[in-house]
Amino acid sequence: MKQSSGKTCGIADKPFDNNRRTFMRTTALTAGLLSAGIAPFALAAKGGSQTARNPLRIPPTIAPGGAALSAAPARVNIGGGKLSSVLAYNGFFPGPTFRANNGDVADIAFTNGLSAETTIHWHGMIVPPAADGHPMDAIKPGASYAYQFPVEQRACLNWYHPHPHMKTGEQVALGLAGAFIINDAEEAALNLPSGLYEVPLILRDANFDSSGNMTYTAKSSGFLGKTPLVNGTLSPQLEVDTAIYRFRVLNGANARVFRLALSNGAPFIVIGNDGGLLDTAPASVAELELSPGERLDILVDFRNFAVNDKVMLRCLSAGWDLLEFAVARAVTVAGEIPAGALSTITALADPVLTREFSFDGMSRINGLVYDMNRIDFQVPLGQTERWRFKTGGNAPHPVHVHGASFQVVSRTGGRGLVLPWERGWKDTVLLLDGETVDVLIRFEAYRGLYVMHCHKLEHEDMGMMANFEVI
Ligand SMILES: [Cu+2]
């Protein structure tokens, strides 16, 4: 096992320092709320407009070459004024954001500090089977494992989370997840907003006990928490400049589908998704649907706002206020929203066969519950195939494939169309009741064992998953 030091901008050994200011500020706010007879958790659960808001936490950035990563219980301040018990990577909730360039090599020394087995799956990353976090490769409590893989794919937002057999839902719900951003030259040429103007937003929901500690109860229809969190922050606020912002959005919830909109009706400008930049011009949309595991790359233009204006990122389906943008500074920043096609993507074509996958009930694919030791099908390396996902009910089923990205070519039934943010490359696609979704896929990188599964994590844990072997 390679020994290496964590590179978390020099603060890995003090994981709670970045929360100190938040803690002091919210402690004072909490005192005021309590004197008014209103508990902060109850107030936040309503997502009410008068909720005291906490500064949005931004996870530290870490380079994947020679990194050290641990999973362990931690006590973190989520902004409610007291510490919550969670599971955390390197003490952070969410975990540190890996940032790599296409061509880098990841060498991540992982130590399991949990009381249960775990693995790490690098969701969206094209990695060898030995680094993919397959449930067969469980890492025992106290043991270590070196995740090593070349970063050989286009710019995009991916993420990492546990993938142990039947325990993924619990470990993710209790806090284990982080972002993994890849940059490349095609993206850099667009001069997209960067630095303080590029902000990861990890959306999820959570439940807390009366002491404010995170709790998890598996439910076959999917875990739905009562409280929204963005970047592990309760009732968050982000102070923004009068500039264009790039938000890298991940749905890190176990089961909840977010329907996103801005409170002022302003559009999101979609530039990318799971697999990176779209091959179209930016798409302006008022509402976006994002299911567990999916990502969005969006621009929001605050240039015409005045200082002290406020805009809320909302979830229309839950009726939640997710994140308040508070315009704090008038600035003039160079840069425009790109006008033309954002990238070039070669369309997959001429599939040699069609495989059909029926997501049945809450625990089966094509009638079978997952068996870790059964290989359900084999796929030749380099062969273009059509995979058809359908369901008899119990959706939403966000379908996720390991080992390759795919292109969504059609959706019939249900919503009946491919949405603007589903173009280009995807690795997770939402299947609602009555829908049939066709994708084209070609495994090009590695032979070996991978899985496909429903990314509603309770369905995955109950067996809605299949092993396949790239041969
Ligand atoms: Cu499902």
Coordinates of C-alpha atoms and ligand atoms in Angstrom, one line a residue:
M1 CA 0.0 0.0 0.0
K2 CA 1.4 3.3 -1.0
Q3 CA 1.7 5.8 1.8
S4 CA 1.0 9.3 0.8
S5 CA -0.2 12.6 2.3
G6 CA -3.5 14.1 1.5
K7 CA -3.4 17.2 -0.6
T8 CA -6.4 19.1 0.6
C9 CA -5.0 22.6 0.3
G10 CA -3.2 22.2 3.6
I11 CA -6.3 21.8 5.7
A12 CA -6.9 18.1 5.7
D13 CA -5.7 17.8 9.3
K14 CA -8.1 20.5 10.4
P15 CA -11.3 19.4 8.8
F16 CA -13.6 21.6 10.9
D17 CA -11.7 24.9 10.5
N18 CA -13.7 25.9 7.5
N19 CA -16.8 25.7 9.5
R20 CA -15.7 27.8 12.4
R21 CA -17.1 31.1 11.2
T22 CA -20.3 29.4 10.2
F23 CA -20.6 27.9 13.6
M24 CA -20.1 31.1 15.5
R25 CA -22.5 33.0 13.3
T26 CA -25.3 30.3 13.4
T27 CA -24.8 29.9 17.2
A28 CA -26.0 33.4 17.6
L29 CA -28.8 32.9 15.2
T30 CA -29.9 29.8 16.9
A31 CA -30.1 31.5 20.3
G32 CA -32.4 34.0 18.8
L33 CA -34.6 31.3 17.2
L34 CA -34.8 29.4 20.4
S35 CA -35.8 32.4 22.4
A36 CA -38.7 32.8 19.9
G37 CA -39.7 29.3 20.6
I38 CA -38.8 28.0 17.1
A39 CA -36.3 25.0 16.8
P40 CA -33.9 25.6 13.9
F41 CA -34.4 22.0 12.6
A42 CA -38.1 22.3 12.5
L43 CA -37.9 25.6 10.7
A44 CA -35.4 24.4 8.2
A45 CA -37.5 21.3 7.4
K46 CA -40.3 23.5 6.1
G47 CA -37.8 25.3 3.8
G48 CA -39.6 28.5 4.8
S49 CA -38.6 31.8 3.4
Q50 CA -37.8 33.3 6.8
T51 CA -35.3 30.6 7.7
A52 CA -32.0 31.9 9.0
R53 CA -29.5 31.0 6.3
N54 CA -26.0 29.6 6.6
P55 CA -23.0 30.3 4.2
L56 CA -22.8 27.5 1.6
R57 CA -19.9 25.2 2.3
I58 CA -17.5 24.6 -0.5
P59 CA -15.6 21.4 -0.1
P60 CA -11.8 21.6 -0.3
T61 CA -10.1 20.6 -3.5
I62 CA -7.7 17.7 -3.7
A63 CA -5.5 16.3 -6.5
P64 CA -5.9 12.6 -7.2
G65 CA -2.2 11.9 -7.8
G66 CA -0.8 10.6 -4.5
A67 CA -3.9 11.4 -2.4
A68 CA -4.9 9.8 0.8
L69 CA -8.6 9.3 1.5
S70 CA -10.4 7.8 4.5
A71 CA -14.0 7.1 5.3
A72 CA -14.9 7.4 9.0
P73 CA -17.5 8.7 11.3
A74 CA -17.2 12.4 11.9
R75 CA -18.9 15.3 13.7
V76 CA -19.6 18.2 11.4
N77 CA -21.4 21.5 11.6
I78 CA -24.1 21.5 8.9
G79 CA -25.0 25.0 9.8
G80 CA -27.7 24.4 12.3
G81 CA -25.5 25.6 15.2
K82 CA -24.6 22.2 16.6
L83 CA -22.6 19.2 15.4
S84 CA -24.1 16.3 13.6
S85 CA -22.7 12.8 13.5
V86 CA -22.2 11.7 9.9
L87 CA -19.9 9.5 7.8
A88 CA -17.3 11.5 6.1
Y89 CA -14.4 11.3 3.6
N90 CA -11.3 12.9 5.2
G91 CA -13.6 14.4 7.8
F92 CA -15.5 16.5 5.3
F93 CA -19.2 16.3 4.4
P94 CA -19.4 16.3 1.5
G95 CA -15.9 14.8 0.8
P96 CA -13.1 16.8 -0.8
T97 CA -13.6 17.7 -4.5
F98 CA -11.0 15.9 -6.6
R99 CA -9.9 18.0 -9.6
A100 CA -7.8 16.5 -12.4
N101 CA -6.8 17.2 -16.0
N102 CA -7.4 14.7 -18.7
G103 CA -4.2 12.8 -18.8
D104 CA -3.5 12.8 -15.1
V105 CA -3.1 9.6 -13.1
A106 CA -5.1 9.0 -10.0
D107 CA -3.4 7.1 -7.2
I108 CA -5.6 7.3 -4.1
A109 CA -4.7 5.4 -0.9
F110 CA -8.0 4.7 0.7
T111 CA -8.4 3.5 4.3
N112 CA -11.7 2.2 5.6
G113 CA -12.3 3.7 9.0
L114 CA -16.0 2.5 9.1
S115 CA -17.3 -0.4 11.2
A116 CA -18.6 -2.0 8.0
E117 CA -17.2 -3.1 4.6
T118 CA -17.1 -0.5 1.9
T119 CA -15.8 0.2 -1.6
I120 CA -15.5 3.5 -3.6
H121 CA -17.2 3.8 -6.9
W122 CA -15.9 6.6 -9.1
H123 CA -19.3 7.4 -10.7
G124 CA -18.8 8.5 -14.3
M125 CA -15.1 7.8 -14.3
I126 CA -13.9 5.2 -16.9
V127 CA -11.7 3.1 -14.7
P128 CA -10.4 -0.5 -14.8
P129 CA -12.6 -3.1 -13.0
A130 CA -10.2 -3.3 -10.1
A131 CA -10.7 0.4 -9.4
D132 CA -14.4 0.5 -10.0
G133 CA -15.5 -0.3 -6.5
H134 CA -17.4 -3.5 -7.4
P135 CA -19.2 -5.0 -4.4
M136 CA -16.9 -8.1 -4.8
D137 CA -13.9 -5.9 -4.0
A138 CA -15.2 -5.0 -0.5
I139 CA -12.6 -3.4 1.8
K140 CA -12.9 -4.6 5.4
P141 CA -13.0 -2.2 8.4
G142 CA -9.5 -1.0 9.1
A143 CA -8.1 -2.2 5.8
S144 CA -6.7 -0.1 2.9
Y145 CA -6.8 -0.2 -0.8
A146 CA -5.1 1.7 -3.6
Y147 CA -7.4 3.0 -6.2
Q148 CA -5.2 3.6 -9.3
F149 CA -6.4 4.7 -12.7
P150 CA -5.5 7.0 -15.5
V151 CA -7.9 9.9 -16.1
E152 CA -8.5 9.5 -19.8
Q153 CA -11.8 11.2 -20.6
R154 CA -13.3 14.5 -21.5
A155 CA -14.0 17.3 -19.1
C156 CA -17.0 16.7 -16.8
L157 CA -18.3 16.5 -13.3
N158 CA -18.2 13.0 -11.8
W159 CA -18.4 11.9 -8.2
Y160 CA -17.4 9.2 -5.8
H161 CA -19.4 7.2 -3.2
P162 CA -19.6 3.8 -1.5
H163 CA -20.8 0.8 -3.4
P164 CA -20.7 -2.2 -0.9
H165 CA -23.2 -5.0 -1.3
M166 CA -26.6 -4.0 0.2
K167 CA -25.1 -1.1 2.2
T168 CA -24.7 1.6 -0.4
G169 CA -27.9 3.4 0.6
E170 CA -27.0 3.6 4.2
Q171 CA -23.4 4.8 3.7
V172 CA -24.4 7.4 1.1
A173 CA -27.3 8.7 3.1
L174 CA -25.1 9.1 6.2
G175 CA -22.7 11.3 4.3
L176 CA -20.2 9.6 2.1
A177 CA -20.0 11.3 -1.3
G178 CA -17.8 13.8 -3.1
A179 CA -17.3 15.5 -6.4
F180 CA -14.6 14.6 -9.0
I181 CA -14.1 17.3 -11.7
I182 CA -12.1 16.6 -14.9
N183 CA -10.8 19.5 -17.0
D184 CA -9.5 19.5 -20.6
A185 CA -8.4 21.7 -23.4
E186 CA -11.7 21.8 -25.2
E187 CA -13.4 23.1 -22.1
A188 CA -10.6 25.6 -21.3
A189 CA -11.0 27.2 -24.7
L190 CA -14.5 28.3 -23.8
N191 CA -13.3 30.5 -21.0
L192 CA -16.2 29.5 -18.8
P193 CA -16.6 31.1 -15.4
S194 CA -13.9 29.7 -13.0
G195 CA -12.4 30.2 -9.6
L196 CA -15.0 31.7 -7.3
Y197 CA -17.4 31.7 -10.2
E198 CA -17.4 27.9 -10.6
V199 CA -19.3 26.4 -7.7
P200 CA -20.1 22.7 -7.1
L201 CA -23.6 22.1 -5.8
I202 CA -24.3 18.7 -4.3
L203 CA -28.0 18.4 -3.7
R204 CA -29.5 15.8 -1.3
D205 CA -32.0 15.3 1.4
A206 CA -31.5 14.0 4.9
N207 CA -33.2 13.1 8.2
F208 CA -32.0 13.9 11.7
D209 CA -32.8 12.6 15.1
S210 CA -33.7 14.9 18.0
S211 CA -30.0 15.5 18.7
G212 CA -29.4 16.6 15.2
N213 CA -27.5 13.5 14.1
M214 CA -28.1 12.2 10.6
T215 CA -30.3 9.0 10.5
Y216 CA -31.1 6.5 7.9
T217 CA -34.0 4.1 7.6
A218 CA -34.2 2.0 4.4
K219 CA -37.5 2.0 2.7
S220 CA -38.2 -0.1 -0.3
S221 CA -39.8 2.7 -2.3
G222 CA -36.6 4.8 -1.6
F223 CA -35.3 6.9 1.2
L224 CA -36.8 10.4 1.1
G225 CA -35.4 12.8 3.7
K226 CA -37.4 15.6 5.2
T227 CA -34.6 18.2 5.0
P228 CA -32.7 19.4 1.9
L229 CA -29.0 20.0 2.1
V230 CA -26.7 21.6 -0.4
N231 CA -23.0 20.8 0.0
G232 CA -23.9 19.5 3.4
T233 CA -25.2 22.9 4.4
L234 CA -28.6 23.4 6.0
S235 CA -30.6 26.4 4.6
P236 CA -27.6 27.6 2.6
Q237 CA -26.9 31.0 1.2
L238 CA -24.3 31.9 -1.4
E239 CA -23.2 35.5 -1.7
V240 CA -22.7 36.3 -5.4
D241 CA -21.2 39.0 -7.6
T242 CA -23.0 40.6 -10.5
A243 CA -21.4 38.0 -12.8
I244 CA -22.1 34.8 -14.7
Y245 CA -21.7 31.8 -12.5
R246 CA -21.1 28.2 -13.5
F247 CA -22.8 25.7 -11.2
R248 CA -21.7 22.0 -11.2
V249 CA -24.8 20.3 -9.9
L250 CA -25.0 16.7 -8.7
N251 CA -28.0 14.9 -7.3
G252 CA -26.4 13.0 -4.5
A253 CA -29.7 12.0 -2.9
N254 CA -30.6 8.3 -2.4
A255 CA -33.9 8.4 -4.2
R256 CA -35.3 12.0 -4.6
V257 CA -35.7 13.5 -8.0
F258 CA -35.2 17.3 -7.9
R259 CA -37.2 19.6 -10.1
L260 CA -35.1 22.8 -10.1
A261 CA -36.2 26.3 -10.9
L262 CA -35.2 29.8 -9.9
S263 CA -37.6 31.9 -7.8
N264 CA -37.5 34.8 -10.2
G265 CA -38.4 32.7 -13.2
A266 CA -34.9 33.3 -14.8
P267 CA -33.7 30.5 -16.9
F268 CA -30.9 28.1 -16.3
I269 CA -28.4 28.0 -19.2
V270 CA -27.5 24.3 -19.6
I271 CA -24.0 23.7 -21.0
G272 CA -23.4 20.1 -19.9
N273 CA -24.4 17.0 -18.1
D274 CA -23.0 13.7 -16.8
G275 CA -20.5 13.2 -19.6
G276 CA -19.4 16.9 -20.1
L277 CA -20.3 19.7 -22.5
L278 CA -23.3 19.4 -24.8
D279 CA -22.8 19.2 -28.5
T280 CA -25.4 21.9 -28.9
A281 CA -25.5 25.6 -28.2
P282 CA -26.3 26.3 -24.5
A283 CA -29.9 25.4 -23.8
S284 CA -32.1 27.9 -21.9
V285 CA -34.6 26.2 -19.7
A286 CA -36.8 27.3 -16.9
E287 CA -37.0 24.0 -15.1
L288 CA -34.7 21.0 -14.9
E289 CA -35.3 17.5 -13.6
L290 CA -32.4 15.7 -12.0
S291 CA -32.5 12.2 -10.6
P292 CA -30.0 10.5 -8.3
G293 CA -26.6 10.2 -9.8
E294 CA -27.2 12.6 -12.6
R295 CA -25.2 15.9 -13.1
L296 CA -25.8 19.2 -14.7
D297 CA -23.5 21.9 -15.8
I298 CA -25.4 25.2 -15.8
L299 CA -24.7 28.9 -16.1
V300 CA -26.8 31.5 -14.2
D301 CA -26.4 35.1 -15.2
F302 CA -26.5 37.6 -12.3
R303 CA -25.1 40.5 -14.3
N304 CA -28.4 42.5 -14.4
F305 CA -29.1 42.1 -10.7
A306 CA -28.6 44.8 -8.1
V307 CA -26.8 44.5 -4.8
N308 CA -29.1 43.0 -2.1
D309 CA -31.3 41.2 -4.6
K310 CA -32.0 37.7 -3.7
V311 CA -32.9 34.7 -5.8
M312 CA -33.8 31.2 -4.5
L313 CA -32.9 27.9 -6.1
R314 CA -36.0 25.9 -5.5
C315 CA -37.2 22.3 -5.9
L316 CA -40.7 22.5 -7.3
S317 CA -41.6 18.9 -6.6
A318 CA -40.8 19.1 -2.9
G319 CA -41.7 22.8 -2.5
W320 CA -38.3 23.4 -1.0
D321 CA -36.0 26.4 -1.0
L322 CA -32.7 24.8 -1.7
L323 CA -30.2 27.6 -1.9
E324 CA -30.4 31.4 -1.7
F325 CA -28.3 33.6 -3.9
A326 CA -27.7 36.9 -2.3
V327 CA -26.2 39.5 -4.6
A328 CA -23.5 41.1 -2.6
R329 CA -21.0 42.9 -4.9
A330 CA -21.3 44.8 -8.1
V331 CA -18.4 43.9 -10.4
T332 CA -17.5 43.8 -14.0
V333 CA -16.1 40.5 -15.1
A334 CA -15.0 39.7 -18.6
G335 CA -16.7 36.7 -20.3
E336 CA -19.8 35.9 -22.1
I337 CA -22.2 33.0 -22.4
P338 CA -21.0 30.8 -25.3
A339 CA -23.1 31.3 -28.4
G340 CA -22.4 28.3 -30.6
A341 CA -22.0 24.5 -30.2
L342 CA -20.2 23.8 -27.0
S343 CA -18.3 20.7 -28.1
T344 CA -18.0 18.1 -30.8
I345 CA -19.4 14.7 -30.1
T346 CA -19.4 11.8 -32.5
A347 CA -22.8 10.1 -32.5
L348 CA -22.7 6.4 -31.9
A349 CA -24.5 4.6 -34.8
D350 CA -25.3 1.2 -36.3
P351 CA -25.8 -1.0 -33.2
V352 CA -25.2 -4.6 -33.9
L353 CA -27.7 -5.8 -31.4
T354 CA -30.4 -4.7 -28.9
R355 CA -30.4 -5.8 -25.3
E356 CA -33.6 -5.2 -23.3
F357 CA -33.6 -4.6 -19.6
S358 CA -36.8 -4.5 -17.7
F359 CA -36.6 -2.9 -14.3
D360 CA -39.1 -5.0 -12.5
G361 CA -40.7 -4.2 -9.1
M362 CA -38.2 -2.7 -6.7
S363 CA -35.5 -5.4 -6.8
R364 CA -35.1 -7.1 -10.1
I365 CA -33.8 -6.6 -13.6
N366 CA -35.3 -9.0 -16.2
G367 CA -36.8 -10.9 -13.3
L368 CA -33.6 -11.5 -11.5
V369 CA -32.4 -10.2 -8.1
Y370 CA -28.7 -9.3 -8.1
D371 CA -26.3 -12.1 -7.4
M372 CA -22.7 -11.0 -6.9
N373 CA -21.4 -14.3 -8.2
R374 CA -23.6 -14.5 -11.4
I375 CA -22.5 -12.8 -14.6
D376 CA -25.7 -11.8 -16.3
F377 CA -24.4 -11.0 -19.8
Q378 CA -21.2 -10.4 -21.7
V379 CA -20.4 -7.4 -24.0
P380 CA -17.6 -7.5 -26.6
L381 CA -15.2 -4.6 -26.2
G382 CA -15.6 -2.0 -29.0
Q383 CA -19.1 -3.2 -30.1
T384 CA -21.8 -0.6 -30.4
E385 CA -25.1 -1.8 -28.9
R386 CA -28.5 -0.5 -28.3
W387 CA -29.7 -1.0 -24.7
R388 CA -33.4 -0.6 -24.1
F389 CA -34.5 0.2 -20.5
K390 CA -38.1 -0.2 -19.6
T391 CA -40.2 -0.7 -16.5
G392 CA -43.5 -2.1 -15.4
G393 CA -43.8 0.3 -12.5
N394 CA -42.3 1.4 -9.2
A395 CA -40.3 4.2 -10.9
P396 CA -38.5 6.5 -10.8
H397 CA -35.6 4.2 -11.7
P398 CA -32.5 6.2 -12.5
V399 CA -30.5 3.7 -14.6
H400 CA -26.7 3.8 -14.2
V401 CA -24.1 1.9 -16.2
H402 CA -20.5 1.4 -15.0
G403 CA -17.5 1.2 -17.4
A404 CA -18.8 3.4 -20.3
S405 CA -20.9 6.4 -21.0
F406 CA -23.9 6.2 -23.4
Q407 CA -25.9 8.4 -25.7
V408 CA -29.7 8.6 -25.2
V409 CA -31.4 8.2 -28.5
S410 CA -35.1 8.0 -27.7
R411 CA -37.7 7.9 -24.9
T412 CA -41.2 6.6 -25.7
G413 CA -44.2 6.5 -23.4
G414 CA -44.3 8.8 -20.3
R415 CA -42.5 12.1 -21.0
G416 CA -42.0 10.8 -24.6
L417 CA -38.9 12.8 -25.5
V418 CA -35.2 13.2 -25.0
L419 CA -34.8 16.3 -22.9
P420 CA -32.3 19.1 -23.8
W421 CA -30.0 18.2 -20.9
E422 CA -30.0 14.5 -21.9
R423 CA -28.0 15.1 -25.1
G424 CA -24.3 14.1 -25.5
W425 CA -22.8 11.7 -23.1
K426 CA -24.7 10.3 -20.1
D427 CA -24.1 7.5 -17.5
T428 CA -27.4 7.8 -15.7
V429 CA -30.8 8.2 -17.3
L430 CA -34.2 8.6 -15.6
L431 CA -36.8 6.0 -16.3
L432 CA -40.3 6.9 -15.2
D433 CA -43.3 4.6 -15.2
G434 CA -44.5 3.8 -18.7
E435 CA -41.2 4.9 -20.3
T436 CA -38.9 3.0 -22.6
V437 CA -35.5 4.6 -23.0
D438 CA -33.1 3.6 -25.8
V439 CA -29.4 4.3 -25.4
L440 CA -26.4 3.5 -27.6
I441 CA -23.3 2.3 -25.8
R442 CA -19.8 1.1 -26.6
F443 CA -17.3 -0.2 -24.1
E444 CA -13.9 1.0 -25.4
A445 CA -11.5 1.1 -22.4
Y446 CA -11.3 -2.0 -20.3
R447 CA -12.3 -5.7 -20.3
G448 CA -13.7 -7.2 -17.1
L449 CA -16.5 -7.1 -14.6
Y450 CA -18.9 -4.1 -14.2
V451 CA -22.4 -3.5 -13.0
M452 CA -25.5 -1.7 -14.2
H453 CA -28.2 -0.8 -11.7
C454 CA -31.0 1.4 -10.5
H455 CA -29.5 4.4 -8.8
K456 CA -32.4 4.7 -6.4
L457 CA -30.0 3.3 -3.8
E458 CA -32.6 1.3 -1.9
H459 CA -33.6 -0.5 -5.2
E460 CA -29.9 -1.2 -5.8
D461 CA -29.4 -2.6 -2.3
M462 CA -32.4 -4.8 -2.7
G463 CA -31.0 -6.3 -5.9
M464 CA -32.0 -4.1 -8.9
M465 CA -28.5 -4.6 -10.3
A466 CA -26.8 -6.8 -12.8
N467 CA -23.2 -8.0 -13.3
F468 CA -21.8 -7.9 -16.9
E469 CA -18.5 -8.7 -18.3
V470 CA -16.8 -6.8 -21.1
I471 CA -14.9 -9.4 -23.1
Ligands
CU1 CU -35.4 1.6 -9.2

